[in-house]
mmCIF file of C-alpha atoms in Angstrom:
data_model
loop_
_atom_site.group_PDB
_atom_site.id
_atom_site.type_symbol
_atom_site.label_atom_id
_atom_site.label_comp_id
_atom_site.label_asym_id
_atom_site.label_seq_id
_atom_site.Cartn_x
_atom_site.Cartn_y
_atom_site.Cartn_z
ATOM 1 C CA MET A 1277 0.412 0.218 -0.572
ATOM 2 C CA ILE A 1278 0.818 4.062 -0.807
ATOM 3 C CA LEU A 1279 2.463 5.389 2.192
ATOM 4 C CA PRO A 1280 3.824 8.747 3.307
ATOM 5 C CA HIS A 1281 7.687 8.615 3.608
ATOM 6 C CA SER A 1282 8.046 12.577 4.038
ATOM 7 C CA PHE A 1283 7.779 15.192 5.662
ATOM 8 C CA THR A 1284 6.021 17.321 2.878
ATOM 9 C CA ALA A 1285 3.701 14.069 2.232
ATOM 10 C CA ALA A 1286 2.359 14.376 5.995
ATOM 11 C CA ILE A 1287 2.050 18.143 5.944
ATOM 12 C CA LEU A 1288 -0.288 17.586 2.527
ATOM 13 C CA LEU A 1289 -2.190 14.824 3.864
ATOM 14 C CA LEU A 1290 -2.932 16.603 7.146
ATOM 15 C CA VAL A 1291 -3.606 19.890 4.755
ATOM 16 C CA ALA A 1292 -5.655 18.234 2.549
ATOM 17 C CA SER A 1293 -7.438 16.019 6.408
ATOM 18 C CA PHE A 1294 -8.409 19.903 7.183
ATOM 19 C CA VAL A 1295 -10.312 20.240 4.400
ATOM 20 C CA CYS A 1296 -12.591 16.999 4.130
ATOM 21 C CA LEU A 1297 -13.312 17.399 8.011
ATOM 22 C CA GLY A 1298 -14.499 20.665 8.280
ATOM 23 C CA SER A 1299 -15.890 20.667 4.747
ATOM 24 C CA TRP A 1300 -18.571 17.953 4.877
ATOM 25 C CA ALA A 1301 -21.154 18.873 6.759
ATOM 26 C CA ALA A 1302 -21.223 21.897 4.592
ATOM 27 C CA LEU A 1303 -22.386 19.537 1.482
ATOM 28 C CA PHE A 1304 -25.603 19.365 3.863
ATOM 29 C CA LYS A 1305 -26.298 22.723 4.248
ATOM 30 C CA TRP A 1306 -26.101 22.370 0.572
ATOM 31 C CA THR A 1307 -29.279 20.782 0.279
ATOM 32 C CA GLY A 1308 -31.559 23.219 1.704
ATOM 33 C CA LYS A 1309 -33.122 23.788 5.172
ATOM 34 C CA ALA A 1310 -36.043 20.887 3.245
ATOM 35 C CA TRP A 1311 -34.345 18.152 3.666
ATOM 36 C CA ARG A 1312 -33.661 15.805 6.828
ATOM 37 C CA PHE A 1313 -30.371 15.297 8.119
ATOM 38 C CA GLU A 1314 -31.925 11.788 8.882
ATOM 39 C CA LEU A 1315 -33.227 10.906 4.599
ATOM 40 C CA PHE A 1316 -29.209 13.270 3.986
ATOM 41 C CA TYR A 1317 -27.752 10.457 5.934
ATOM 42 C CA TYR A 1318 -28.184 7.188 4.270
ATOM 43 C CA ASP A 1319 -26.287 8.539 0.585
ATOM 44 C CA PHE A 1320 -24.264 9.708 3.588
ATOM 45 C CA GLY A 1321 -23.513 6.284 5.135
ATOM 46 C CA VAL A 1322 -23.415 4.391 1.430
ATOM 47 C CA GLY A 1323 -20.639 7.254 -0.325
ATOM 48 C CA ALA A 1324 -18.013 6.632 3.243
ATOM 49 C CA ILE A 1325 -18.102 2.799 2.422
ATOM 50 C CA LEU A 1326 -17.541 3.538 -1.897
ATOM 51 C CA LEU A 1327 -14.896 5.610 -0.847
ATOM 52 C CA ALA A 1328 -13.436 3.050 1.450
ATOM 53 C CA VAL A 1329 -13.548 0.343 -0.698
ATOM 54 C CA VAL A 1330 -11.614 2.081 -3.912
ATOM 55 C CA ALA A 1331 -8.825 3.411 -1.824
ATOM 56 C CA ALA A 1332 -8.737 -0.171 0.083
ATOM 57 C CA TYR A 1333 -8.902 -1.757 -4.006
ATOM 58 C CA THR A 1334 -6.224 1.066 -5.464
ATOM 59 C CA LEU A 1335 -4.301 2.799 -3.578
ATOM 60 C CA GLY A 1336 -4.673 -0.357 -0.447
ATOM 61 C CA THR A 1337 -2.539 -1.945 -3.197
ATOM 62 C CA LEU A 1338 -0.092 -0.963 -4.764
ATOM 63 C CA GLY A 1339 3.464 0.023 -3.569
ATOM 64 C CA SER A 1340 6.013 -1.686 -2.158
ATOM 65 C CA ASP A 1341 4.926 -1.614 1.557
ATOM 66 C CA LEU A 1342 2.311 -5.394 3.210
ATOM 67 C CA SER A 1343 -0.998 -4.373 1.246
ATOM 68 C CA PHE A 1344 -4.222 -3.614 2.833
ATOM 69 C CA SER A 1345 -5.655 -7.278 2.422
ATOM 70 C CA ASP A 1346 -2.156 -8.981 4.216
ATOM 71 C CA ARG A 1347 -2.773 -5.931 7.170
ATOM 72 C CA MET A 1348 -6.473 -7.839 8.016
ATOM 73 C CA MET A 1349 -4.464 -11.408 7.926
ATOM 74 C CA VAL A 1350 -1.866 -10.053 10.499
ATOM 75 C CA ALA A 1351 -4.617 -8.081 12.141
ATOM 76 C CA GLY A 1352 -6.607 -10.590 12.437
ATOM 77 C CA HIS A 1353 -10.546 -10.704 13.601
ATOM 78 C CA THR A 1354 -10.106 -9.045 17.057
ATOM 79 C CA ALA A 1355 -8.259 -5.703 15.483
ATOM 80 C CA GLN A 1356 -10.786 -6.213 12.664
ATOM 81 C CA ALA A 1357 -14.102 -6.055 14.794
ATOM 82 C CA MET A 1358 -12.493 -3.409 17.295
ATOM 83 C CA LEU A 1359 -12.469 -1.044 14.163
ATOM 84 C CA VAL A 1360 -15.801 -1.633 13.322
ATOM 85 C CA ALA A 1361 -17.166 -1.010 16.570
ATOM 86 C CA ALA A 1362 -14.707 2.166 17.036
ATOM 87 C CA GLY A 1363 -17.459 3.132 13.267
ATOM 88 C CA PHE A 1364 -20.843 2.051 14.258
ATOM 89 C CA LEU A 1365 -19.729 4.479 17.564
ATOM 90 C CA PHE A 1366 -18.003 7.284 15.863
ATOM 91 C CA ASN A 1367 -21.179 7.158 13.217
ATOM 92 C CA LEU A 1368 -23.823 7.177 15.480
ATOM 93 C CA GLY A 1369 -22.090 10.338 17.482
ATOM 94 C CA ASN A 1370 -21.955 12.152 14.604
ATOM 95 C CA MET A 1371 -25.574 11.398 13.978
ATOM 96 C CA LEU A 1372 -26.354 13.517 16.449
ATOM 97 C CA LEU A 1373 -23.552 15.988 15.328
ATOM 98 C CA LEU A 1374 -25.769 16.945 12.336
ATOM 99 C CA ALA A 1375 -28.412 16.340 13.821
ATOM 100 C CA CYS A 1376 -26.824 19.485 15.697
ATOM 101 C CA VAL A 1377 -26.105 20.885 12.025
ATOM 102 C CA SER A 1378 -29.375 20.645 11.601
ATOM 103 C CA LEU A 1379 -30.706 22.915 14.706
ATOM 104 C CA THR A 1380 -28.122 24.622 15.075
ATOM 105 C CA GLY A 1381 -26.246 25.469 12.932
ATOM 106 C CA MET A 1382 -22.290 24.738 12.124
ATOM 107 C CA ALA A 1383 -21.155 27.717 14.172
ATOM 108 C CA VAL A 1384 -22.648 26.107 17.252
ATOM 109 C CA ALA A 1385 -22.158 22.038 17.042
ATOM 110 C CA PHE A 1386 -18.705 21.400 16.083
ATOM 111 C CA PRO A 1387 -16.406 23.868 18.916
ATOM 112 C CA LEU A 1388 -19.739 22.050 20.556
ATOM 113 C CA SER A 1389 -19.329 18.024 20.093
ATOM 114 C CA ILE A 1390 -15.185 18.372 18.799
ATOM 115 C CA GLY A 1391 -14.831 20.209 22.089
ATOM 116 C CA VAL A 1392 -16.688 17.756 24.042
ATOM 117 C CA ALA A 1393 -14.862 14.595 22.435
ATOM 118 C CA LEU A 1394 -10.786 16.165 23.164
ATOM 119 C CA LEU A 1395 -12.625 16.868 26.501
ATOM 120 C CA VAL A 1396 -14.219 12.816 27.318
ATOM 121 C CA SER A 1397 -10.600 11.587 24.668
ATOM 122 C CA SER A 1398 -8.569 13.541 27.252
ATOM 123 C CA PHE A 1399 -9.345 10.674 30.436
ATOM 124 C CA TRP A 1400 -7.266 8.580 28.381
ATOM 125 C CA ASN A 1401 -5.004 10.356 27.602
ATOM 126 C CA PHE A 1402 -3.755 10.787 31.364
ATOM 127 C CA HIS A 1403 -0.121 9.849 32.720
ATOM 128 C CA ALA A 1404 2.320 11.097 35.066
ATOM 129 C CA GLU A 1405 4.293 13.769 32.951
ATOM 130 C CA ASN A 1406 0.924 15.646 31.154
ATOM 131 C CA PHE A 1407 -0.714 15.168 34.086
ATOM 132 C CA PHE A 1408 -1.185 18.970 34.088
ATOM 133 C CA LEU A 1409 -2.084 19.918 30.382
ATOM 134 C CA LEU A 1410 -4.312 17.770 30.350
ATOM 135 C CA VAL A 1411 -5.959 19.156 33.413
ATOM 136 C CA ALA A 1412 -5.937 22.609 31.482
ATOM 137 C CA ALA A 1413 -6.190 21.480 28.921
ATOM 138 C CA ILE A 1414 -10.486 19.376 29.766
ATOM 139 C CA ILE A 1415 -10.858 23.505 31.556
ATOM 140 C CA LEU A 1416 -10.853 24.684 28.705
ATOM 141 C CA LEU A 1417 -12.556 22.569 26.082
ATOM 142 C CA LEU A 1418 -15.094 22.586 29.063
ATOM 143 C CA ALA A 1419 -15.256 26.399 29.628
ATOM 144 C CA SER A 1420 -16.190 26.002 25.861
ATOM 145 C CA ALA A 1421 -19.013 23.407 25.647
ATOM 146 C CA ILE A 1422 -20.504 25.464 28.391
ATOM 147 C CA VAL A 1423 -20.536 29.370 26.382
ATOM 148 C CA SER A 1424 -20.724 27.287 23.228
ATOM 149 C CA SER A 1425 -23.853 26.794 24.123
ATOM 150 C CA ALA A 1426 -24.909 29.445 26.141
ATOM 151 C CA ALA A 1427 -23.619 31.125 22.335
ATOM 152 C CA ALA A 1428 -26.977 28.873 20.675
ATOM 153 C CA ARG A 1429 -29.227 30.299 22.864
ATOM 154 C CA LEU A 1430 -28.456 33.938 22.862
ATOM 155 C CA ARG A 1431 -28.304 34.027 19.227
ATOM 156 C CA ALA A 1432 -31.794 31.789 19.284
ATOM 157 C CA ALA A 1433 -33.403 34.673 21.149
ATOM 158 C CA ALA A 1434 -32.247 36.950 19.484
ATOM 159 C CA ARG A 1435 -33.784 35.711 15.865
ATOM 160 C CA LEU A 1436 -36.584 35.316 18.004
ATOM 161 C CA ARG A 1437 -37.355 38.788 18.596
ATOM 162 C CA ALA A 1438 -36.268 39.919 15.445
ATOM 163 C CA ARG A 1439 -38.955 37.801 13.715
ATOM 164 C CA LEU A 1440 -41.752 38.841 16.244
ATOM 165 C CA ALA A 1441 -40.666 42.634 15.751
ATOM 166 C CA ALA A 1442 -41.172 42.204 12.030
ATOM 167 C CA LYS A 1443 -43.959 40.116 12.123
ATOM 168 C CA PRO A 1444 -45.928 41.245 15.662
ATOM 169 C CA ARG A 1445 -48.079 38.739 17.149
ATOM 170 C CA PRO A 1446 -52.026 39.659 17.055
ATOM 171 C CA LYS A 1447 -54.384 39.286 20.086
ATOM 172 C CA THR A 1448 -56.437 36.245 19.042
ATOM 173 C CA ASP A 1449 -53.268 34.097 19.024
ATOM 174 C CA SER A 1450 -52.070 35.839 22.580
ATOM 175 C CA LYS A 1451 -52.196 31.485 23.240
ATOM 176 C CA ARG A 1452 -49.440 30.496 20.736
ATOM 177 C CA ASN A 1453 -46.141 31.621 22.768
ATOM 178 C CA PRO A 1454 -43.237 30.541 19.565
ATOM 179 C CA GLN A 1455 -40.248 31.302 22.062
ATOM 180 C CA PRO A 1456 -40.595 27.811 24.001
ATOM 181 C CA LEU A 1457 -40.792 26.175 21.575
ATOM 182 C CA LYS A 1458 -37.426 27.899 19.355
ATOM 183 C CA ALA A 1459 -35.943 27.427 23.270
ATOM 184 C CA ARG A 1460 -37.323 23.546 22.907
ATOM 185 C CA ARG A 1461 -35.187 23.488 19.820
ATOM 186 C CA THR A 1462 -31.736 25.120 20.649
ATOM 187 C CA SER A 1463 -32.246 22.889 24.123
ATOM 188 C CA LYS A 1464 -32.351 19.878 21.543
ATOM 189 C CA GLY A 1465 -29.997 20.638 19.653
ATOM 190 C CA ILE A 1466 -27.046 21.498 22.453
ATOM 191 C CA PHE A 1467 -28.056 17.954 23.853
ATOM 192 C CA THR A 1468 -27.676 16.415 20.337
ATOM 193 C CA GLY A 1469 -23.713 17.867 20.328
ATOM 194 C CA VAL A 1470 -22.858 17.409 23.411
ATOM 195 C CA LEU A 1471 -24.225 13.385 22.679
ATOM 196 C CA GLY A 1472 -22.288 12.560 19.777
ATOM 197 C CA GLY A 1473 -19.739 14.486 21.255
ATOM 198 C CA ILE A 1474 -19.503 11.713 24.093
ATOM 199 C CA LEU A 1475 -20.041 8.911 21.870
ATOM 200 C CA MET A 1476 -17.028 10.368 19.881
ATOM 201 C CA GLY A 1477 -14.604 11.108 22.504
ATOM 202 C CA LEU A 1478 -15.362 7.285 23.289
ATOM 203 C CA VAL A 1479 -14.141 6.415 19.537
ATOM 204 C CA PRO A 1480 -9.850 6.382 20.524
ATOM 205 C CA PRO A 1481 -8.995 3.380 22.697
ATOM 206 C CA LEU A 1482 -11.445 0.786 20.512
ATOM 207 C CA ALA A 1483 -9.689 2.598 17.208
ATOM 208 C CA HIS A 1484 -6.226 2.455 18.928
ATOM 209 C CA ARG A 1485 -6.978 -0.976 20.083
ATOM 210 C CA GLY A 1486 -7.602 -2.389 16.384
ATOM 211 C CA MET A 1487 -4.516 -0.125 14.717
ATOM 212 C CA GLY A 1488 -2.162 -0.147 17.470
ATOM 213 C CA GLY A 1489 0.894 -2.332 17.711
ATOM 214 C CA GLU A 1490 3.328 -4.330 15.243
ATOM 215 C CA PHE A 1491 0.308 -6.430 13.861
ATOM 216 C CA GLY A 1492 -2.331 -4.057 14.354
ATOM 217 C CA LEU A 1493 -4.435 -3.162 11.069
ATOM 218 C CA GLY A 1494 -3.293 -0.481 8.600
ATOM 219 C CA GLY A 1495 -4.388 2.723 7.938
ATOM 220 C CA TYR A 1496 -5.869 1.134 4.810
ATOM 221 C CA ALA A 1497 -7.866 -1.537 5.734
ATOM 222 C CA ALA A 1498 -8.515 0.214 9.800
ATOM 223 C CA MET A 1499 -10.108 2.613 7.091
ATOM 224 C CA LEU A 1500 -11.967 0.198 5.954
ATOM 225 C CA MET A 1501 -13.474 -1.639 8.821
ATOM 226 C CA PHE A 1502 -14.403 1.848 10.232
ATOM 227 C CA ALA A 1503 -16.640 2.717 7.052
ATOM 228 C CA ILE A 1504 -18.158 -1.181 7.485
ATOM 229 C CA GLY A 1505 -18.927 -0.183 10.906
ATOM 230 C CA ILE A 1506 -20.053 3.339 9.565
ATOM 231 C CA ILE A 1507 -22.540 1.949 6.609
ATOM 232 C CA VAL A 1508 -23.664 -1.363 9.737
ATOM 233 C CA SER A 1509 -24.044 1.491 12.497
ATOM 234 C CA THR A 1510 -26.161 4.090 9.643
ATOM 235 C CA ILE A 1511 -28.783 1.364 8.759
ATOM 236 C CA PHE A 1512 -29.504 0.154 12.176
ATOM 237 C CA PHE A 1513 -29.612 3.366 14.074
ATOM 238 C CA ASN A 1514 -31.675 5.893 10.956
ATOM 239 C CA PHE A 1515 -34.771 3.839 11.003
ATOM 240 C CA TYR A 1516 -34.667 4.764 14.437
ATOM 241 C CA PHE A 1517 -34.440 8.802 14.116
ATOM 242 C CA VAL A 1518 -36.574 9.350 11.260
ATOM 243 C CA ASN A 1519 -39.385 8.253 13.567
ATOM 244 C CA ILE A 1520 -38.339 10.088 16.995
ATOM 245 C CA SER A 1521 -38.076 13.463 15.268
ATOM 246 C CA ILE A 1522 -35.327 14.824 17.085
ATOM 247 C CA GLU A 1523 -36.453 17.900 13.776
ATOM 248 C CA GLY A 1524 -39.919 17.794 12.642
ATOM 249 C CA GLY A 1525 -42.042 15.063 12.480
ATOM 250 C CA PRO A 1526 -41.600 11.510 11.459
ATOM 251 C CA ILE A 1527 -40.924 10.562 8.210
ATOM 252 C CA GLY A 1528 -41.049 7.135 6.621
ATOM 253 C CA PHE A 1529 -38.375 5.853 4.233
ATOM 254 C CA LYS A 1530 -40.533 6.235 0.994
ATOM 255 C CA ALA A 1531 -39.408 10.583 1.794
ATOM 256 C CA TYR A 1532 -36.064 9.937 0.803
ATOM 257 C CA PHE A 1533 -37.327 8.343 -3.806
ATOM 258 C CA ARG A 1534 -38.580 12.399 -3.400
ATOM 259 C CA GLY A 1535 -35.491 13.594 -2.751
ATOM 260 C CA THR A 1536 -33.416 15.524 -6.331
ATOM 261 C CA PRO A 1537 -30.742 14.239 -7.368
ATOM 262 C CA GLY A 1538 -27.538 17.335 -6.744
ATOM 263 C CA GLN A 1539 -29.505 16.083 -2.826
ATOM 264 C CA HIS A 1540 -28.853 12.621 -3.608
ATOM 265 C CA PHE A 1541 -25.308 13.496 -4.948
ATOM 266 C CA LEU A 1542 -24.259 16.105 -2.238
ATOM 267 C CA GLY A 1543 -24.531 13.430 -0.069
ATOM 268 C CA PHE A 1544 -22.691 10.631 -0.940
ATOM 269 C CA ALA A 1545 -20.488 12.825 -1.610
ATOM 270 C CA SER A 1546 -20.462 14.127 2.310
ATOM 271 C CA GLY A 1547 -19.240 10.608 3.405
ATOM 272 C CA ALA A 1548 -16.871 10.438 1.188
ATOM 273 C CA LEU A 1549 -15.566 13.508 2.074
ATOM 274 C CA LEU A 1550 -15.119 12.913 5.399
ATOM 275 C CA VAL A 1551 -13.543 8.977 5.163
ATOM 276 C CA LEU A 1552 -11.204 10.233 2.819
ATOM 277 C CA GLY A 1553 -10.223 13.091 5.228
ATOM 278 C CA LEU A 1554 -10.484 10.540 8.300
ATOM 279 C CA LEU A 1555 -8.159 8.654 6.010
ATOM 280 C CA CYS A 1556 -5.979 10.859 5.162
ATOM 281 C CA ALA A 1557 -5.312 12.032 8.613
ATOM 282 C CA LEU A 1558 -4.610 7.713 9.754
ATOM 283 C CA LEU A 1559 -1.815 8.456 7.166
ATOM 284 C CA ALA A 1560 0.023 11.417 7.953
ATOM 285 C CA ARG A 1561 -0.080 9.197 11.352
ATOM 286 C CA SER A 1562 1.679 6.786 9.531
ATOM 287 C CA VAL A 1563 4.951 8.379 8.666
ATOM 288 C CA PRO A 1564 8.741 7.689 9.908
ATOM 289 C CA ARG A 1565 9.300 9.889 12.886
ATOM 290 C CA THR A 1566 12.750 10.454 11.116
ATOM 291 C CA ALA A 1567 10.520 12.570 8.785
ATOM 292 C CA GLY A 1568 11.013 15.132 11.781
ATOM 293 C CA VAL A 1569 6.438 15.673 11.718
ATOM 294 C CA ASP A 1570 5.802 17.694 15.728
ATOM 295 C CA PRO A 1571 3.415 14.841 16.752
ATOM 296 C CA ALA A 1572 0.627 18.377 18.128
ATOM 297 C CA LEU A 1573 0.940 18.362 14.205
ATOM 298 C CA LEU A 1574 -0.689 15.401 13.104
ATOM 299 C CA THR A 1575 -3.541 15.449 15.944
ATOM 300 C CA ALA A 1576 -3.797 19.196 15.429
ATOM 301 C CA ILE A 1577 -4.044 19.613 12.186
ATOM 302 C CA PRO A 1578 -6.978 17.551 11.458
ATOM 303 C CA VAL A 1579 -8.675 18.917 14.502
ATOM 304 C CA ALA A 1580 -8.291 22.063 13.446
ATOM 305 C CA SER A 1581 -10.539 21.762 10.790
ATOM 306 C CA VAL A 1582 -13.884 22.714 12.734
ATOM 307 C CA PHE A 1583 -12.332 26.549 12.488
ATOM 308 C CA LEU A 1584 -12.937 25.385 8.771
ATOM 309 C CA ALA A 1585 -16.501 24.259 9.481
ATOM 310 C CA VAL A 1586 -17.389 27.418 12.213
ATOM 311 C CA PHE A 1587 -16.797 29.305 9.299
ATOM 312 C CA TRP A 1588 -18.719 27.965 6.795
ATOM 313 C CA GLY A 1589 -21.703 29.120 9.001
ATOM 314 C CA LEU A 1590 -20.646 32.290 9.622
ATOM 315 C CA ALA A 1591 -19.351 32.750 6.203
ATOM 316 C CA ALA A 1592 -21.453 31.049 3.581
ATOM 317 C CA TRP A 1593 -25.099 31.258 5.795
ATOM 318 C CA LYS A 1594 -24.567 33.722 7.752
ATOM 319 C CA GLU A 1595 -25.312 31.969 10.661
ATOM 320 C CA PHE A 1596 -23.977 34.922 13.111
ATOM 321 C CA ALA A 1597 -25.288 37.633 10.923
ATOM 322 C CA LYS A 1598 -28.029 39.739 11.740
ATOM 323 C CA PRO A 1599 -27.137 41.501 15.405
ATOM 324 C CA SER A 1600 -27.883 39.757 18.572
ATOM 325 C CA SER A 1601 -27.638 40.061 21.814
ATOM 326 C CA GLY A 1602 -23.713 38.920 23.125
ATOM 327 C CA ALA A 1603 -23.936 36.014 20.596
ATOM 328 C CA ARG A 1604 -21.542 36.309 18.868
ATOM 329 C CA PRO A 1605 -18.816 37.446 20.911
ATOM 330 C CA ALA A 1606 -19.986 34.393 23.135
ATOM 331 C CA LEU A 1607 -19.255 32.525 19.920
ATOM 332 C CA ALA A 1608 -15.443 34.091 19.970
ATOM 333 C CA ILE A 1609 -14.369 32.944 23.386
ATOM 334 C CA ALA A 1610 -15.793 29.767 22.626
ATOM 335 C CA LEU A 1611 -13.777 30.046 19.474
ATOM 336 C CA LEU A 1612 -10.578 30.750 21.278
ATOM 337 C CA LEU A 1613 -11.288 28.398 24.708
ATOM 338 C CA PHE A 1614 -11.660 25.566 21.849
ATOM 339 C CA ALA A 1615 -8.155 26.754 20.909
ATOM 340 C CA GLY A 1616 -6.171 27.295 23.893
ATOM 341 C CA GLY A 1617 -7.635 23.381 24.971
ATOM 342 C CA LEU A 1618 -6.907 21.593 21.433
ATOM 343 C CA ALA A 1619 -3.095 23.287 22.002
ATOM 344 C CA LEU A 1620 -2.914 22.138 25.594
ATOM 345 C CA PHE A 1621 -4.519 19.240 24.434
ATOM 346 C CA SER A 1622 -1.901 18.348 21.391
ATOM 347 C CA ILE A 1623 1.285 18.924 22.793
ATOM 348 C CA SER A 1624 0.172 16.269 26.035
ATOM 349 C CA VAL A 1625 -0.596 13.001 24.215
#
């Protein structure tokens, strides 16, 4: 299989990972407000497994290193099962992240969910020499999650006030108050984002057990097993999500066939983009130590894709464009706290 062996190759893979991981959810936003995330995710799962299969049977079989199939035989069934379980768990968290994007927007969902994921994964990395760094990282990431939630609530309150000011409520409709509904939507978005982050934070130990050591799965084989977990998780959970009404009422599977070709294509591309980003991050980690890549960069650059996702939310969909009481400053503070927590986390692991 083809692996990076130089500093330049590793950096290029990290940059590709940054772009892919920061942009996959933007494709969901491009499908339009009418296309529910549950329907989008059927295509997403298919795109994820297709990209993993193509990568494994092309780049994973070329070159002088062991092919992905050889790696799978050497690693054994236990390592394969660990990566499938990691993909299964990650995908459930990712589905909840996408639900949070649908409810609160990208600018809030990504720093909230990924910040919580880093917070949870910090507990798996405690050592005597990095204790104080990780404690500081946990404090900053926890503060970032709290302030991100506050930014979401402030933005929702400002949008509600603007809507009521533009269209005054008639007296005959005084019993109907959209504020509780808006508050429930924001609270639901925050809850799904936090829960999704917790689940994704539990993934690293499983993935490490499948890939760690001399006989662990390589990048291509690991990503194929991971993608199998994604598609299985999609099939298993998405039929549940379409009926529990995270956003809107229950929908039947027939609604999937009412999507346009463009909406389906964006779903396929989004899943492929996410898996490509994860694969690039994994391959960058396989670079020899003699290449001189700082280990902190291997963690920091892919996770820093959160800032690209926030950029998409702010620049493309103007999520915080309208004046709101404290929402934009709160988001800025949350991002600064996230950046500090990420820096300390990357140095300590």
